[in-house]
XYZ file of C-alpha atoms in Angstrom:
419
model
C 133.315 103.180 101.527
C 130.479 101.412 103.303
C 129.127 103.506 106.160
C 129.163 102.145 109.665
C 126.000 102.199 111.732
C 127.164 105.181 113.740
C 127.781 107.159 110.526
C 124.373 106.568 109.029
C 122.447 108.932 111.261
C 122.212 111.959 108.968
C 121.924 115.570 109.937
C 118.156 115.181 110.152
C 115.786 117.810 111.364
C 112.698 117.187 113.417
C 109.090 117.467 112.311
C 108.981 120.136 115.002
C 111.690 122.223 113.326
C 112.451 125.743 114.280
C 110.240 127.612 111.882
C 112.224 129.824 109.519
C 110.697 132.987 108.226
C 108.528 132.048 105.280
C 109.133 135.399 103.644
C 112.886 135.007 103.769
C 112.668 131.471 102.384
C 110.430 132.507 99.511
C 112.479 135.581 98.623
C 115.801 133.718 98.771
C 114.458 130.785 96.824
C 113.058 133.041 94.085
C 116.392 134.853 93.882
C 118.606 131.814 93.527
C 116.308 130.060 91.103
C 116.252 133.056 88.786
C 119.906 134.037 89.179
C 121.558 130.639 88.752
C 121.845 129.286 85.187
C 119.861 126.137 84.578
C 121.590 125.242 81.375
C 119.923 121.968 80.494
C 116.547 122.305 82.180
C 113.946 124.377 80.398
C 111.102 123.910 82.925
C 110.273 126.701 85.345
C 111.426 126.506 89.001
C 109.221 125.684 91.981
C 105.982 127.611 91.975
C 104.691 127.620 95.544
C 101.016 128.513 94.843
C 100.689 125.416 92.643
C 101.857 122.991 95.329
C 98.416 122.152 96.665
C 97.256 121.145 93.171
C 100.182 118.831 92.430
C 99.123 115.653 94.214
C 96.209 114.943 91.905
C 98.283 115.864 88.855
C 100.947 113.369 89.907
C 98.493 110.521 90.218
C 98.831 110.026 86.447
C 101.672 107.891 85.106
C 101.355 108.728 81.417
C 101.169 106.291 78.516
C 98.089 105.259 76.572
C 95.960 104.900 79.687
C 96.205 107.265 82.637
C 96.847 105.472 85.922
C 96.473 106.790 89.436
C 99.409 106.529 91.818
C 97.464 103.854 93.660
C 97.407 101.761 90.482
C 93.735 102.166 89.567
C 92.693 103.403 86.094
C 91.751 107.064 86.121
C 88.252 106.160 84.953
C 87.770 104.021 88.071
C 88.759 106.284 90.959
C 87.558 104.043 93.750
C 90.427 104.221 96.167
C 93.427 106.338 97.009
C 95.896 103.933 98.584
C 97.795 106.760 100.254
C 94.916 108.368 102.162
C 93.931 106.473 105.265
C 94.790 105.501 108.840
C 96.819 102.916 110.714
C 94.568 100.246 112.226
C 95.257 97.375 114.581
C 96.542 94.124 113.112
C 97.050 91.351 115.639
C 98.451 89.003 112.959
C 101.620 91.004 112.428
C 104.579 90.872 112.311
C 105.103 88.487 109.396
C 108.793 87.904 110.109
C 111.213 88.420 112.995
C 114.923 88.934 113.451
C 115.134 85.156 113.908
C 113.630 84.427 110.471
C 115.360 87.169 108.458
C 119.110 87.738 108.370
C 118.969 90.861 106.169
C 118.252 93.223 109.075
C 121.040 95.653 109.832
C 121.995 95.777 113.482
C 120.938 99.376 114.034
C 117.363 98.558 112.910
C 117.133 95.308 114.874
C 114.854 96.600 117.623
C 113.772 93.101 118.705
C 117.349 91.974 119.231
C 118.386 94.978 121.272
C 115.611 94.868 123.809
C 113.020 97.391 122.811
C 110.573 96.871 125.692
C 107.323 97.667 123.873
C 105.983 95.643 120.931
C 102.730 97.472 120.185
C 104.432 99.229 117.250
C 104.401 95.859 115.451
C 100.623 95.485 115.588
C 99.412 97.906 112.940
C 98.638 97.893 109.227
C 97.879 100.683 106.769
C 94.156 100.970 105.917
C 93.187 103.225 102.967
C 89.940 105.114 103.461
C 87.887 103.505 100.711
C 89.332 100.030 100.217
C 91.303 97.230 101.796
C 95.027 97.024 101.139
C 96.026 93.351 101.077
C 98.874 92.288 103.312
C 102.041 91.523 101.354
C 101.796 88.119 99.660
C 105.335 86.831 98.963
C 104.098 84.141 96.553
C 102.199 86.705 94.508
C 105.133 89.108 94.499
C 107.580 86.482 93.278
C 105.170 85.394 90.551
C 105.003 88.966 89.268
C 108.759 89.593 89.316
C 109.851 86.215 87.971
C 112.613 86.771 85.402
C 112.916 90.450 86.286
C 115.152 92.804 88.238
C 114.495 95.554 90.771
C 116.715 98.333 92.130
C 116.401 100.535 95.215
C 118.322 103.784 94.804
C 118.952 106.328 97.543
C 120.137 106.624 101.114
C 120.078 104.243 104.073
C 116.291 104.548 104.361
C 116.062 103.266 100.776
C 118.197 100.327 101.873
C 115.901 99.986 104.931
C 112.983 99.619 102.471
C 114.823 96.991 100.434
C 115.709 94.995 103.547
C 112.044 95.014 104.507
C 111.252 93.438 101.130
C 113.936 90.756 101.604
C 112.501 89.980 105.037
C 108.909 89.767 103.796
C 110.028 87.388 101.057
C 111.861 85.271 103.638
C 108.544 83.644 104.534
C 108.803 81.626 101.305
C 112.218 82.260 99.714
C 115.740 83.298 100.558
C 118.363 84.736 98.206
C 120.574 82.009 96.806
C 123.501 84.410 97.119
C 124.203 88.057 97.670
C 126.967 90.492 96.841
C 127.790 93.431 99.109
C 130.251 95.925 97.713
C 132.500 98.282 99.632
C 130.636 101.381 98.460
C 127.405 100.238 100.086
C 125.799 98.691 96.992
C 124.337 95.193 97.207
C 122.722 92.570 94.957
C 120.462 89.702 96.074
C 119.828 86.788 93.709
C 116.742 84.543 93.793
C 117.891 81.844 91.424
C 114.655 79.833 91.557
C 112.731 82.837 90.266
C 115.501 84.371 88.131
C 114.908 87.557 90.113
C 117.504 90.056 91.336
C 117.140 92.841 93.893
C 119.845 95.522 93.961
C 120.482 98.511 96.165
C 122.585 101.498 95.149
C 123.822 103.754 97.916
C 123.394 107.210 96.391
C 122.221 109.402 99.290
C 122.054 112.539 97.133
C 120.956 110.633 93.966
C 123.421 112.732 91.960
C 127.226 112.785 91.759
C 128.676 113.698 95.143
C 132.123 113.634 96.705
C 133.322 113.836 100.301
C 135.761 116.617 100.979
C 137.326 114.421 103.673
C 136.548 110.806 102.890
C 136.465 109.535 106.471
C 134.872 112.573 108.108
C 131.086 112.599 107.738
C 130.792 115.984 109.449
C 132.809 117.749 106.780
C 130.937 119.202 103.781
C 130.169 117.366 100.558
C 130.661 118.545 97.001
C 127.364 118.140 95.129
C 127.435 118.268 91.337
C 123.795 119.163 90.911
C 123.540 118.580 87.149
C 125.606 115.369 86.957
C 124.352 111.797 87.146
C 125.468 109.301 89.787
C 126.991 106.790 87.405
C 126.804 103.817 89.787
C 123.072 103.550 89.206
C 122.320 105.678 86.156
C 124.623 103.563 83.986
C 122.430 100.552 84.813
C 118.929 102.020 84.391
C 118.095 100.112 81.214
C 118.952 96.775 82.821
C 116.191 97.063 85.432
C 112.489 96.349 85.179
C 111.672 98.308 88.345
C 113.506 101.183 90.027
C 112.515 102.736 93.370
C 114.293 106.031 94.053
C 114.160 108.108 97.228
C 116.283 110.522 99.235
C 115.912 112.924 102.119
C 117.874 113.506 105.290
C 121.342 113.749 103.754
C 120.484 117.088 102.186
C 120.853 118.686 105.618
C 124.613 118.025 105.411
C 126.816 121.086 104.811
C 127.568 121.064 101.081
C 129.119 122.988 98.224
C 127.013 123.210 95.055
C 128.335 122.969 91.500
C 126.635 123.554 88.166
C 128.552 122.915 84.945
C 131.593 122.098 87.145
C 131.463 125.644 88.578
C 130.972 126.427 92.282
C 127.741 128.435 92.547
C 126.898 128.269 96.249
C 126.848 126.325 99.478
C 124.730 125.156 102.390
C 125.981 125.838 105.932
C 129.474 126.822 104.851
C 131.636 129.398 106.630
C 132.879 131.367 103.612
C 131.355 134.826 103.225
C 132.374 135.110 99.565
C 130.194 132.144 98.462
C 126.475 132.478 97.864
C 124.559 130.746 100.650
C 121.714 128.685 99.240
C 119.018 126.471 100.740
C 118.640 122.719 101.037
C 115.435 123.084 98.993
C 117.574 124.383 96.151
C 119.851 121.321 96.092
C 116.946 118.932 96.721
C 115.054 120.178 93.689
C 118.127 119.972 91.482
C 118.953 116.464 92.681
C 115.520 115.057 91.905
C 115.306 116.843 88.579
C 118.682 115.432 87.563
C 117.908 111.920 88.830
C 114.528 111.775 87.110
C 116.065 113.203 83.949
C 118.468 110.253 83.939
C 115.464 107.918 83.832
C 113.610 109.981 81.228
C 116.726 110.090 79.032
C 117.187 106.310 79.153
C 115.498 105.587 75.820
C 115.734 101.825 76.200
C 114.262 101.744 79.691
C 110.943 99.935 79.286
C 110.271 99.320 82.958
C 108.605 101.269 85.751
C 110.318 103.751 88.062
C 108.711 104.636 91.393
C 109.514 107.827 93.239
C 109.069 106.987 96.923
C 108.353 110.260 98.683
C 110.156 111.725 101.684
C 110.317 109.717 104.932
C 109.942 112.175 107.836
C 112.019 111.984 111.000
C 110.233 112.232 114.362
C 112.603 113.958 116.781
C 110.786 115.685 119.624
C 112.125 117.713 122.526
C 115.176 118.774 120.532
C 117.084 118.087 117.362
C 118.956 114.852 116.638
C 122.109 116.241 118.272
C 120.477 118.199 121.083
C 118.337 115.909 123.187
C 115.780 114.920 120.563
C 114.046 111.560 120.919
C 111.008 109.676 119.614
C 109.406 108.045 122.642
C 105.827 107.627 121.401
C 104.447 104.088 121.355
C 101.314 104.609 119.229
C 100.641 105.962 115.735
C 99.173 109.400 115.330
C 95.684 109.884 114.021
C 95.729 111.980 110.864
C 94.405 115.082 112.666
C 97.064 114.909 115.389
C 100.073 115.976 113.331
C 100.704 118.226 110.360
C 103.316 117.942 107.638
C 105.111 121.295 107.703
C 108.371 123.205 107.460
C 111.253 121.445 105.705
C 109.530 118.036 105.338
C 106.606 119.731 103.589
C 108.986 121.626 101.296
C 110.773 118.424 100.325
C 107.544 116.564 99.703
C 106.231 119.355 97.489
C 109.476 119.489 95.527
C 109.186 115.767 94.810
C 105.644 116.223 93.489
C 106.735 119.073 91.253
C 109.721 117.212 89.843
C 107.608 114.105 89.297
C 105.160 116.131 87.219
C 107.968 117.563 85.098
C 109.600 114.170 84.562
C 106.340 112.423 83.659
C 105.688 115.063 81.017
C 109.207 114.642 79.609
C 108.987 110.854 79.539
C 105.770 110.455 77.556
C 106.307 108.287 74.522
C 109.644 106.831 75.624
C 108.283 103.457 76.739
C 109.111 103.609 80.446
C 106.793 104.821 83.168
C 107.141 106.936 86.294
C 104.813 106.437 89.244
C 104.472 107.981 92.675
C 104.770 105.797 95.778
C 103.376 108.413 98.124
C 104.758 107.299 101.485
C 105.176 110.625 103.289
C 101.812 111.037 104.959
C 101.443 107.449 106.131
C 104.989 107.414 107.565
C 104.421 110.798 109.201
C 101.790 109.071 111.362
C 104.300 106.536 112.775
C 106.515 108.235 115.389
C 106.519 104.918 117.258
C 108.366 102.911 114.603
C 111.973 104.110 114.894
C 114.863 102.287 116.598
C 115.610 105.126 119.047
C 118.382 103.703 121.239
C 117.500 100.081 120.484
C 119.938 99.627 117.622
C 122.821 98.486 119.814
C 123.545 97.234 123.300
C 124.089 99.979 125.882
C 127.710 100.631 126.812
C 128.692 101.999 130.186
C 129.812 105.630 130.157
C 129.101 106.017 126.435
C 126.345 107.992 124.750
C 125.091 107.085 121.284
C 122.859 108.987 118.899
C 119.112 108.473 119.044
C 117.746 107.153 115.728
C 114.381 108.657 114.828
C 115.134 108.461 111.096
C 115.353 104.776 110.162
C 112.638 102.202 110.823
C 112.644 99.102 112.997
C 112.495 95.806 111.108
C 109.879 94.475 111.328
C 108.037 97.774 111.523
C 106.025 100.469 109.706
C 108.211 100.465 106.597
C 106.887 96.976 105.778
C 103.638 98.670 104.704
C 105.499 100.280 101.794
C 105.884 96.825 100.290
C 102.156 96.187 100.706
C 101.726 99.312 98.581
C 104.466 98.364 96.133
C 102.935 94.962 95.448
C 99.511 96.520 94.905
C 101.009 98.948 92.397
C 102.882 96.190 90.592
C 99.613 94.294 90.146
C 97.885 97.156 88.344
């Protein structure tokens, strides 16, 4: 079932979360990770003291020649694409809602009267180099005769739609197919290039307990692949996977088809586990699907967690994102649940890269978390629909306006494809 705009706001938490006791989190996490059988994973669980060392370790993509996540050879460490600041760019945006028809309504901030436009006038500037603005001609030259897939939740689709819009400066899909389960395929016949999106918000097999009720729990089969996309891995040259906010949903967890715990459930006779637990399992399973695909000769990018920016309350309790300027890097800190999720992704990336060596495919890190953390001004807020008298709608501080900050991820993607 394809989600409606009102259903796509997940149970996100704010960057300013209520801080849980770190000791309780650590103790509970250690308990569940040692008590629950991990029957097909032999790697050790999350090791918190190693987190701060993982970023550099994950800047290697394996193969005959080590490559940094920013695409530069490890022997030529001139620039980290993911460390920098947002700087003014008076030339942007490079498309509008009038030139691109791939923008979903709830991200169409220009259409629905967002009064400020300063959020459009920024570009990402790495510390030690210049990141070229997305060149649609260059991109299409690189991907000619190839295929690309975006796998994940509605923010993954947000990223794909940004790419379609950036390409609209020079090319439009000759046709597109949108399926009822939220998947889509765009065809560029002139370039023999296809872009697909797979709606897999948990990356793994999941089922709704009540199909039409998004507030009811999900069943998550933590060790089972999501066949919609995993069955097609070997047909793609590039795969971009990501996931995040949906893991706050109440869920029941299964391993080997056996219920082993839950998140935010009411039953006292079921072990209550953390969202970090399911998040780690989901990424390990998803990346294992790629590593196990022996005929996958392409490149898979793990796009790291996209933080929400609710302030003054949670998404359902008065939270909003009213800022109109990016943060400087010293004005905000990645912490609490977003930091946990980011660290888990780094850990699982390291494990998967080690497992994949010698199989032909590559895994690379598209490290988007810190640069998106600095953009509280880029969300639709209430400008994803027309106001309706006597009705209150959710505030969206999760997705990104199009055009908007998420366009910079395609600047990064193109740079990584070139190297």
